Structure formats: structure tokens, C-alpha cells
Amino acid sequence: MDNAPADFVKNASEEELRKLTVCVHRTFNGEDLIAYVRALRSLFRRYGSLGEFFEGRYAATGSIPSVLSDFRREFFAEPHPIRSEKHLSSIDKGSACKRLNMFLRWMIRRDSEVDFGIWRNFSPCELIIPLDTHVSEMAFRLGLTRSKSYTLNNARTITAALAEVFPEDPCLGDFALFGYGINEL
């Protein structure tokens, strides 16, 4: 991508896209990468940017789960290999959508050393905690949840418990749970 991924996504020729077929990471292969580049290109053409898509959908729905559902549907609106769908979590199927919620945290939370906070139309109090094994285990041990499952319901339960301590920004507790979990597990 010549150190210019945004330009590549927007402008790569079919020949340049074919060169991605050699890329492999675990179960994500070159065919998946090409499908994702095409999906992002389509989103950019239809909405201008990911920020415009996410902020526009949030303004219309007022719900992060609705935005995540719409994102997945729009992402896969263009023809793509069905196998590529397994790499993008579905909130409609009850997934906690860890990576998508982490991405939203980065883009929405402000006043943080690690978060960009550039999407201003969202409120950090609406975020859902990015749920992984460490966060789930520590939340369970601390009695914030009765489950160790990696589901949307459990992520919401943990987020609600953290909102009692951090009502304006429940995901502020994410690093504490994650860090504690890394050191304890």
C-alpha cells in the first residue's frame, strides 16, 4: 500500500488489488483483504468517510448497537466472498463486537493518552466496553457480572456496572479491568 493505506483503498487498480492475494494472517487471507478494501472503498464513495458514516448513523438512530448493525450491513452491501463475513462481528447475532467497540472507543473517548476523540457527535457514556478474556474474567471476579461469556449482553452488563462508577464514561474502567486481568491471568 506504499505507506498510504487510505489512498490505496480509494484508488488501487485491480492489478494492485490482485497483489494482495499473498497476504495471510491466521484465517484472514488475501481474498478477504481484497473484499475489505473494496467494502471500505464503497463506504468512502457512498458516505465520504467512516466518520461521516458512523456519526450520521448515530445521529439518525441514537444507538451504538444500531450503528454497528448498520455498519456491518453496509460493509457487506457489495459482492464479496461469504467466508469474509466471519471476520466482522455481528451485533445482531449477539456478539460483543470487541474490535468494533474498541475502534469506537478510540474514535469517541476524549482526554485520553490512547484514544483520539475525533468523533464529537457521540457521547462516551454511550460506549460499550470492548469485551475480551481479561476484562470478562476480572469483571466476573469483582462481581460486576455473573457470566464469563463474550456476548453483547455481558458487555452491556459490565458497562452498566462501570457506569455506576463512571457515569459519563463507563469505558474509563476498561484499562483497569484489562490491566488487572493481564497481571492476574
Coordinates of N, CA and C in Angstrom, one line a residue:
M1 N 0.8 -1.2 0.0 CA 0.0 0.0 0.0 C 0.9 1.3 0.0
D2 N 2.2 1.1 -0.1 CA 3.1 2.2 -0.3 C 3.0 3.2 0.9
N3 N 2.8 2.7 2.1 CA 2.6 3.6 3.3 C 1.6 4.7 3.1
A4 N 0.6 4.4 2.3 CA -0.6 5.3 2.1 C -1.9 4.5 2.0
P5 N -2.3 3.8 3.1 CA -3.4 2.9 3.0 C -4.7 3.6 2.6
A6 N -5.0 4.8 3.0 CA -6.2 5.4 2.7 C -6.3 5.7 1.2
D7 N -5.2 6.2 0.6 CA -5.1 6.4 -0.8 C -5.2 5.0 -1.6
F8 N -4.6 4.0 -1.1 CA -4.7 2.7 -1.7 C -6.1 2.2 -1.7
V9 N -6.8 2.3 -0.6 CA -8.2 1.8 -0.5 C -9.0 2.6 -1.5
K10 N -8.8 3.9 -1.6 CA -9.7 4.7 -2.5 C -9.3 4.5 -4.0
N11 N -8.0 4.2 -4.3 CA -7.6 4.3 -5.7 C -6.9 3.1 -6.3
A12 N -6.7 2.1 -5.6 CA -5.9 0.9 -6.1 C -6.6 0.3 -7.3
S13 N -5.8 0.0 -8.3 CA -6.3 -0.7 -9.5 C -6.6 -2.1 -9.2
E14 N -7.2 -2.8 -10.2 CA -7.5 -4.2 -10.0 C -6.2 -5.0 -9.9
E15 N -5.2 -4.6 -10.7 CA -3.9 -5.2 -10.7 C -3.2 -5.1 -9.3
E16 N -3.3 -3.9 -8.7 CA -2.7 -3.6 -7.4 C -3.5 -4.5 -6.3
L17 N -4.8 -4.6 -6.5 CA -5.6 -5.4 -5.5 C -5.2 -6.9 -5.6
R18 N -5.0 -7.4 -6.8 CA -4.6 -8.8 -7.0 C -3.3 -9.1 -6.3
K19 N -2.4 -8.1 -6.1 CA -1.1 -8.4 -5.4 C -1.4 -8.7 -3.9
L20 N -2.6 -8.3 -3.4 CA -2.9 -8.6 -2.0 C -3.2 -10.1 -1.8
T21 N -3.4 -10.9 -2.8 CA -3.8 -12.3 -2.6 C -2.7 -13.1 -1.8
V22 N -1.5 -12.6 -1.7 CA -0.5 -13.4 -1.0 C -0.5 -13.1 0.5
C23 N -1.3 -12.1 0.9 CA -1.4 -11.7 2.4 C -2.2 -12.8 3.1
V24 N -1.7 -13.2 4.3 CA -2.4 -14.1 5.1 C -2.1 -13.8 6.6
H25 N -3.1 -13.7 7.4 CA -2.9 -13.6 8.8 C -3.9 -14.5 9.5
R26 N -3.5 -15.6 10.1 CA -4.3 -16.6 10.7 C -5.4 -17.1 9.6
T27 N -6.6 -16.8 9.9 CA -7.7 -17.3 8.9 C -8.1 -16.2 7.9
F28 N -7.5 -15.0 8.1 CA -7.8 -13.9 7.2 C -6.8 -13.9 6.0
N29 N -7.3 -14.1 4.8 CA -6.4 -14.3 3.7 C -6.5 -13.1 2.7
G30 N -5.8 -13.2 1.6 CA -5.8 -12.2 0.6 C -7.1 -11.9 0.0
E31 N -7.9 -13.0 -0.2 CA -9.3 -12.8 -0.8 C -10.1 -11.9 0.2
D32 N -9.9 -12.2 1.5 CA -10.7 -11.4 2.5 C -10.2 -9.9 2.5
L33 N -8.9 -9.7 2.4 CA -8.3 -8.4 2.4 C -8.8 -7.6 1.2
I34 N -8.9 -8.2 0.0 CA -9.4 -7.5 -1.2 C -10.8 -7.2 -1.0
A35 N -11.6 -8.1 -0.4 CA -13.0 -7.8 -0.2 C -13.2 -6.6 0.8
Y36 N -12.3 -6.6 1.8 CA -12.4 -5.5 2.8 C -12.0 -4.2 2.2
V37 N -11.0 -4.2 1.3 CA -10.6 -2.9 0.6 C -11.7 -2.4 -0.2
R38 N -12.4 -3.4 -1.0 CA -13.5 -3.0 -1.8 C -14.7 -2.5 -1.0
A39 N -14.9 -3.1 0.2 CA -16.0 -2.7 1.0 C -15.8 -1.3 1.6
L40 N -14.5 -1.0 2.0 CA -14.2 0.3 2.5 C -14.3 1.4 1.4
R41 N -13.8 1.0 0.2 CA -13.9 1.9 -0.9 C -15.3 2.3 -1.2
S42 N -16.2 1.3 -1.2 CA -17.6 1.5 -1.4 C -18.2 2.5 -0.3
L43 N -17.8 2.2 1.0 CA -18.3 3.1 2.0 C -17.8 4.5 1.8
F44 N -16.5 4.7 1.5 CA -16.0 6.0 1.3 C -16.7 6.7 0.1
R45 N -17.0 6.0 -0.9 CA -17.7 6.6 -2.1 C -19.1 7.0 -1.7
R46 N -19.8 6.2 -0.9 CA -21.2 6.5 -0.6 C -21.3 7.5 0.6
Y47 N -20.4 7.5 1.5 CA -20.5 8.4 2.7 C -19.4 9.4 2.9
G48 N -18.4 9.3 2.2 CA -17.3 10.3 2.3 C -16.1 9.8 3.2
S49 N -16.5 9.2 4.3 CA -15.5 8.7 5.3 C -16.2 7.8 6.3
L50 N -15.4 7.0 7.1 CA -16.0 6.2 8.1 C -16.7 7.1 9.2
G51 N -16.0 8.2 9.5 CA -16.6 9.1 10.4 C -17.9 9.7 10.0
E52 N -18.1 10.0 8.8 CA -19.4 10.5 8.3 C -20.4 9.4 8.4
F53 N -20.0 8.2 8.1 CA -21.0 7.1 8.2 C -21.4 6.9 9.6
F54 N -20.4 6.7 10.5 CA -20.8 6.4 11.9 C -21.5 7.6 12.6
E55 N -21.0 8.8 12.4 CA -21.7 9.9 13.0 C -23.1 10.1 12.5
G56 N -23.2 10.0 11.2 CA -24.5 10.1 10.5 C -25.5 9.1 11.0
R57 N -25.1 7.9 11.1 CA -26.0 6.8 11.6 C -26.3 7.0 13.1
Y58 N -25.3 7.4 13.8 CA -25.6 7.7 15.3 C -26.6 8.8 15.4
A59 N -26.5 9.9 14.6 CA -27.4 11.0 14.7 C -28.8 10.5 14.4
A60 N -28.9 9.6 13.4 CA -30.2 9.1 13.0 C -30.9 8.1 14.0
T61 N -30.0 7.3 14.6 CA -30.6 6.2 15.5 C -30.4 6.5 17.0
G62 N -29.3 7.2 17.4 CA -29.0 7.4 18.8 C -28.6 6.2 19.5
S63 N -28.2 5.2 18.8 CA -27.9 3.9 19.4 C -26.6 3.3 18.8
I64 N -25.6 3.0 19.6 CA -24.4 2.4 19.1 C -24.7 1.0 18.6
P65 N -25.5 0.1 19.3 CA -25.8 -1.2 18.6 C -26.4 -1.0 17.3
S66 N -27.3 -0.1 17.1 CA -27.9 0.1 15.8 C -26.9 0.6 14.7
V67 N -25.9 1.4 15.1 CA -24.9 1.9 14.2 C -24.0 0.7 13.8
L68 N -23.7 -0.2 14.8 CA -22.8 -1.4 14.5 C -23.6 -2.3 13.6
S69 N -24.8 -2.5 13.8 CA -25.7 -3.3 12.9 C -25.7 -2.7 11.5
D70 N -25.9 -1.4 11.4 CA -25.9 -0.8 10.1 C -24.6 -0.9 9.4
F71 N -23.5 -0.7 10.2 CA -22.2 -0.7 9.6 C -21.9 -2.1 8.9
R72 N -22.2 -3.2 9.6 CA -22.0 -4.5 9.0 C -22.8 -4.7 7.8
R73 N -24.0 -4.3 7.8 CA -24.9 -4.4 6.6 C -24.3 -3.6 5.5
E74 N -24.0 -2.4 5.7 CA -23.4 -1.5 4.6 C -22.0 -2.0 4.2
F75 N -21.2 -2.5 5.1 CA -19.9 -3.0 4.8 C -20.0 -4.2 3.8
F76 N -21.0 -5.1 4.0 CA -21.1 -6.2 3.1 C -22.2 -6.0 2.0
A77 N -22.5 -4.8 1.7 CA -23.5 -4.5 0.7 C -23.0 -4.8 -0.7
E78 N -21.8 -4.7 -1.0 CA -21.2 -5.0 -2.3 C -20.9 -6.5 -2.4
P79 N -20.8 -7.1 -3.6 CA -20.5 -8.5 -3.7 C -19.2 -8.8 -3.0
H80 N -19.1 -10.0 -2.3 CA -18.0 -10.4 -1.6 C -18.0 -11.9 -1.3
P81 N -16.9 -12.5 -1.0 CA -16.9 -13.9 -0.6 C -17.6 -14.0 0.7
I82 N -18.6 -15.0 0.8 CA -19.3 -15.2 2.1 C -18.3 -15.5 3.2
R83 N -17.3 -16.2 2.9 CA -16.3 -16.5 4.0 C -15.7 -15.3 4.7
S84 N -15.7 -14.1 4.0 CA -15.1 -12.9 4.6 C -16.0 -12.3 5.7
E85 N -17.3 -12.7 5.7 CA -18.2 -12.2 6.8 C -17.8 -12.6 8.2
K86 N -17.1 -13.8 8.3 CA -16.7 -14.3 9.6 C -15.7 -13.4 10.3
H87 N -15.1 -12.5 9.6 CA -14.1 -11.7 10.2 C -14.6 -10.3 10.8
L88 N -15.9 -10.1 10.6 CA -16.5 -8.9 11.1 C -17.7 -9.2 12.0
S89 N -17.6 -9.1 13.3 CA -18.6 -9.5 14.2 C -19.9 -8.9 13.9
S90 N -21.0 -9.7 14.3 CA -22.3 -9.2 14.1 C -23.0 -9.0 15.5
I91 N -23.4 -7.8 15.7 CA -24.1 -7.4 16.9 C -25.5 -8.0 16.9
D92 N -26.0 -8.2 15.7 CA -27.3 -8.8 15.5 C -27.4 -10.2 16.0
K93 N -26.2 -10.9 16.0 CA -26.1 -12.3 16.4 C -25.7 -12.4 17.9
G94 N -25.6 -11.2 18.6 CA -25.3 -11.2 20.0 C -23.8 -11.1 20.3
S95 N -23.0 -10.9 19.3 CA -21.6 -10.7 19.5 C -21.3 -9.5 20.3
A96 N -20.3 -9.5 21.2 CA -19.8 -8.4 21.9 C -19.1 -7.4 21.0
C97 N -18.7 -7.8 19.9 CA -18.1 -6.9 18.9 C -16.9 -6.2 19.5
K98 N -16.0 -6.9 20.1 CA -14.8 -6.3 20.8 C -14.1 -5.3 19.9
R99 N -13.7 -5.7 18.7 CA -12.8 -4.9 17.9 C -13.6 -3.6 17.4
L100 N -14.8 -3.8 17.1 CA -15.6 -2.6 16.7 C -15.8 -1.6 17.9
N101 N -16.1 -2.2 19.1 CA -16.3 -1.3 20.2 C -15.0 -0.7 20.6
M102 N -13.8 -1.4 20.4 CA -12.5 -0.8 20.7 C -12.3 0.4 19.7
F103 N -12.6 0.1 18.5 CA -12.4 1.2 17.5 C -13.3 2.4 17.8
L104 N -14.5 2.2 18.2 CA -15.4 3.3 18.6 C -14.8 4.0 19.8
R105 N -14.3 3.2 20.8 CA -13.7 3.9 22.0 C -12.5 4.8 21.5
W106 N -11.7 4.3 20.7 CA -10.6 5.1 20.2 C -11.1 6.4 19.5
M107 N -12.1 6.3 18.7 CA -12.6 7.5 18.0 C -13.4 8.5 18.8
I108 N -14.0 8.0 19.9 CA -15.0 8.8 20.6 C -14.4 9.4 21.9
R109 N -13.8 8.5 22.7 CA -13.3 9.0 24.0 C -12.3 10.1 23.8
R110 N -12.4 11.1 24.7 CA -11.6 12.3 24.7 C -10.7 12.3 26.0
D111 N -9.7 13.2 26.0 CA -8.9 13.4 27.2 C -8.2 12.1 27.6
S112 N -7.7 11.3 26.7 CA -7.1 10.1 27.0 C -5.7 10.0 26.3
E113 N -4.8 9.3 26.9 CA -3.5 9.1 26.3 C -3.5 8.2 25.0
V114 N -4.5 7.3 24.9 CA -4.5 6.4 23.8 C -5.7 6.5 22.9
D115 N -6.7 7.3 23.2 CA -7.9 7.5 22.4 C -7.8 8.8 21.6
F116 N -8.3 8.8 20.4 CA -8.2 10.0 19.5 C -9.3 11.0 19.8
G117 N -10.5 10.6 20.1 CA -11.6 11.5 20.4 C -12.0 12.5 19.3
I118 N -11.9 12.0 18.1 CA -12.2 12.9 16.9 C -13.6 12.9 16.5
W119 N -14.4 11.9 16.9 CA -15.8 11.9 16.5 C -16.6 12.5 17.7
R120 N -17.0 13.7 17.5 CA -17.6 14.5 18.5 C -19.1 14.4 18.7
N121 N -19.8 13.8 17.7 CA -21.2 13.7 17.8 C -21.7 12.6 18.7
F122 N -20.8 11.7 19.2 CA -21.1 10.7 20.1 C -20.8 11.1 21.6
S123 N -21.4 10.5 22.5 CA -21.1 10.7 23.9 C -20.4 9.5 24.4
P124 N -19.2 9.6 25.1 CA -18.6 8.5 25.7 C -19.4 7.6 26.6
C125 N -20.5 8.2 27.2 CA -21.3 7.4 28.1 C -22.2 6.4 27.3
E126 N -22.2 6.5 26.0 CA -22.9 5.5 25.2 C -22.1 4.3 24.7
L127 N -20.8 4.4 25.0 CA -19.9 3.3 24.5 C -20.2 2.0 25.3
I128 N -19.9 0.9 24.6 CA -20.0 -0.4 25.2 C -18.5 -0.9 25.4
I129 N -18.3 -1.5 26.5 CA -16.9 -1.9 26.8 C -16.4 -3.0 25.8
P130 N -15.2 -2.8 25.3 CA -14.6 -3.8 24.5 C -14.3 -5.1 25.3
L131 N -15.1 -6.1 25.1 CA -15.0 -7.3 26.0 C -14.1 -8.3 25.5
D132 N -13.0 -8.6 26.2 CA -12.1 -9.7 25.9 C -12.0 -10.6 27.1
T133 N -11.1 -11.6 27.1 CA -11.0 -12.6 28.1 C -10.6 -12.0 29.5
H134 N -9.7 -11.0 29.4 CA -9.2 -10.4 30.6 C -10.2 -9.5 31.3
V135 N -10.9 -8.7 30.5 CA -12.0 -7.9 31.0 C -13.1 -8.7 31.6
S136 N -13.5 -9.8 30.9 CA -14.6 -10.6 31.3 C -14.3 -11.3 32.6
E137 N -13.1 -11.9 32.7 CA -12.6 -12.6 33.9 C -12.6 -11.7 35.1
M138 N -12.0 -10.5 34.9 CA -11.9 -9.6 36.1 C -13.3 -9.1 36.5
A139 N -14.1 -8.8 35.5 CA -15.5 -8.3 35.9 C -16.2 -9.4 36.6
F140 N -16.0 -10.6 36.2 CA -16.7 -11.8 36.9 C -16.1 -11.9 38.3
R141 N -14.8 -11.8 38.5 CA -14.2 -12.0 39.8 C -14.6 -10.8 40.8
L142 N -14.8 -9.6 40.2 CA -15.2 -8.5 41.0 C -16.7 -8.4 41.2
G143 N -17.4 -9.3 40.7 CA -18.9 -9.3 40.9 C -19.6 -8.3 40.0
L144 N -19.0 -7.8 38.9 CA -19.7 -6.9 38.1 C -20.6 -7.6 37.1
T145 N -20.4 -8.9 37.0 CA -21.3 -9.7 36.1 C -21.3 -11.1 36.7
R146 N -22.3 -11.9 36.3 CA -22.4 -13.3 36.8 C -22.0 -14.2 35.7
S147 N -21.5 -13.7 34.6 CA -21.1 -14.5 33.5 C -19.7 -14.2 33.0
K148 N -19.0 -15.2 32.4 CA -17.7 -15.0 31.8 C -17.9 -15.0 30.3
S149 N -19.1 -15.0 29.8 CA -19.4 -15.1 28.3 C -18.9 -13.9 27.6
Y150 N -18.6 -14.0 26.3 CA -18.2 -12.9 25.4 C -19.4 -12.5 24.5
T151 N -20.5 -12.1 25.2 CA -21.7 -11.8 24.5 C -22.0 -10.3 24.6
L152 N -22.8 -9.8 23.7 CA -23.3 -8.4 23.9 C -24.0 -8.2 25.2
N153 N -24.8 -9.1 25.6 CA -25.5 -8.9 26.9 C -24.5 -8.8 28.1
N154 N -23.4 -9.6 28.1 CA -22.4 -9.5 29.1 C -21.7 -8.2 29.0
A155 N -21.3 -7.8 27.8 CA -20.6 -6.5 27.7 C -21.5 -5.3 28.2
R156 N -22.8 -5.4 27.9 CA -23.7 -4.4 28.4 C -23.8 -4.4 29.9
T157 N -23.8 -5.6 30.5 CA -23.9 -5.8 32.0 C -22.7 -5.1 32.6
I158 N -21.5 -5.4 32.1 CA -20.3 -4.9 32.6 C -20.2 -3.4 32.4
T159 N -20.6 -2.9 31.3 CA -20.7 -1.5 31.0 C -21.6 -0.8 32.0
A160 N -22.8 -1.4 32.3 CA -23.7 -0.8 33.2 C -23.1 -0.7 34.6
A161 N -22.4 -1.8 35.0 CA -21.8 -1.7 36.3 C -20.7 -0.6 36.4
L162 N -19.9 -0.5 35.3 CA -18.9 0.6 35.3 C -19.5 2.0 35.3
A163 N -20.7 2.1 34.7 CA -21.4 3.4 34.6 C -21.8 3.8 36.0
E164 N -22.0 2.9 36.9 CA -22.3 3.4 38.3 C -21.1 4.1 38.9
V165 N -19.9 3.8 38.5 CA -18.7 4.5 39.0 C -18.3 5.6 38.1
F166 N -18.4 5.4 36.8 CA -18.0 6.4 35.8 C -19.2 6.7 34.9
P167 N -20.2 7.4 35.3 CA -21.4 7.6 34.6 C -21.2 8.3 33.2
E168 N -20.3 9.2 33.2 CA -20.0 10.0 31.9 C -19.2 9.2 30.9
D169 N -18.5 8.2 31.4 CA -17.6 7.4 30.5 C -17.3 6.1 31.1
P170 N -18.2 5.1 31.0 CA -18.0 3.8 31.6 C -16.8 3.1 31.1
C171 N -16.4 3.3 29.9 CA -15.2 2.6 29.3 C -13.9 3.1 30.0
L172 N -14.0 4.1 30.8 CA -12.8 4.5 31.6 C -12.3 3.3 32.5
G173 N -13.2 2.4 32.8 CA -12.8 1.3 33.6 C -12.2 0.1 32.8
D174 N -12.2 0.3 31.5 CA -11.7 -0.8 30.6 C -10.2 -1.1 30.9
F175 N -9.3 -0.1 31.0 CA -7.9 -0.3 31.2 C -7.7 -1.0 32.6
A176 N -8.4 -0.6 33.6 CA -8.2 -1.1 34.9 C -8.5 -2.6 34.9
L177 N -9.7 -3.0 34.3 CA -10.0 -4.4 34.2 C -9.1 -5.2 33.3
F178 N -8.7 -4.6 32.2 CA -7.8 -5.3 31.3 C -6.4 -5.5 31.9
G179 N -5.9 -4.4 32.5 CA -4.6 -4.5 33.1 C -4.5 -5.4 34.3
Y180 N -5.5 -5.4 35.1 CA -5.6 -6.3 36.2 C -5.7 -7.7 35.7
G181 N -6.5 -7.9 34.7 CA -6.6 -9.3 34.1 C -5.3 -9.8 33.5
I182 N -4.6 -9.0 32.8 CA -3.3 -9.4 32.3 C -2.3 -9.8 33.4
N183 N -2.3 -9.1 34.5 CA -1.4 -9.4 35.6 C -1.9 -10.6 36.4
E184 N -3.2 -10.8 36.4 CA -3.7 -11.9 37.3 C -3.8 -13.3 36.5
L185 N -4.0 -13.2 35.2 CA -4.2 -14.5 34.5 C -3.0 -15.1 34.0

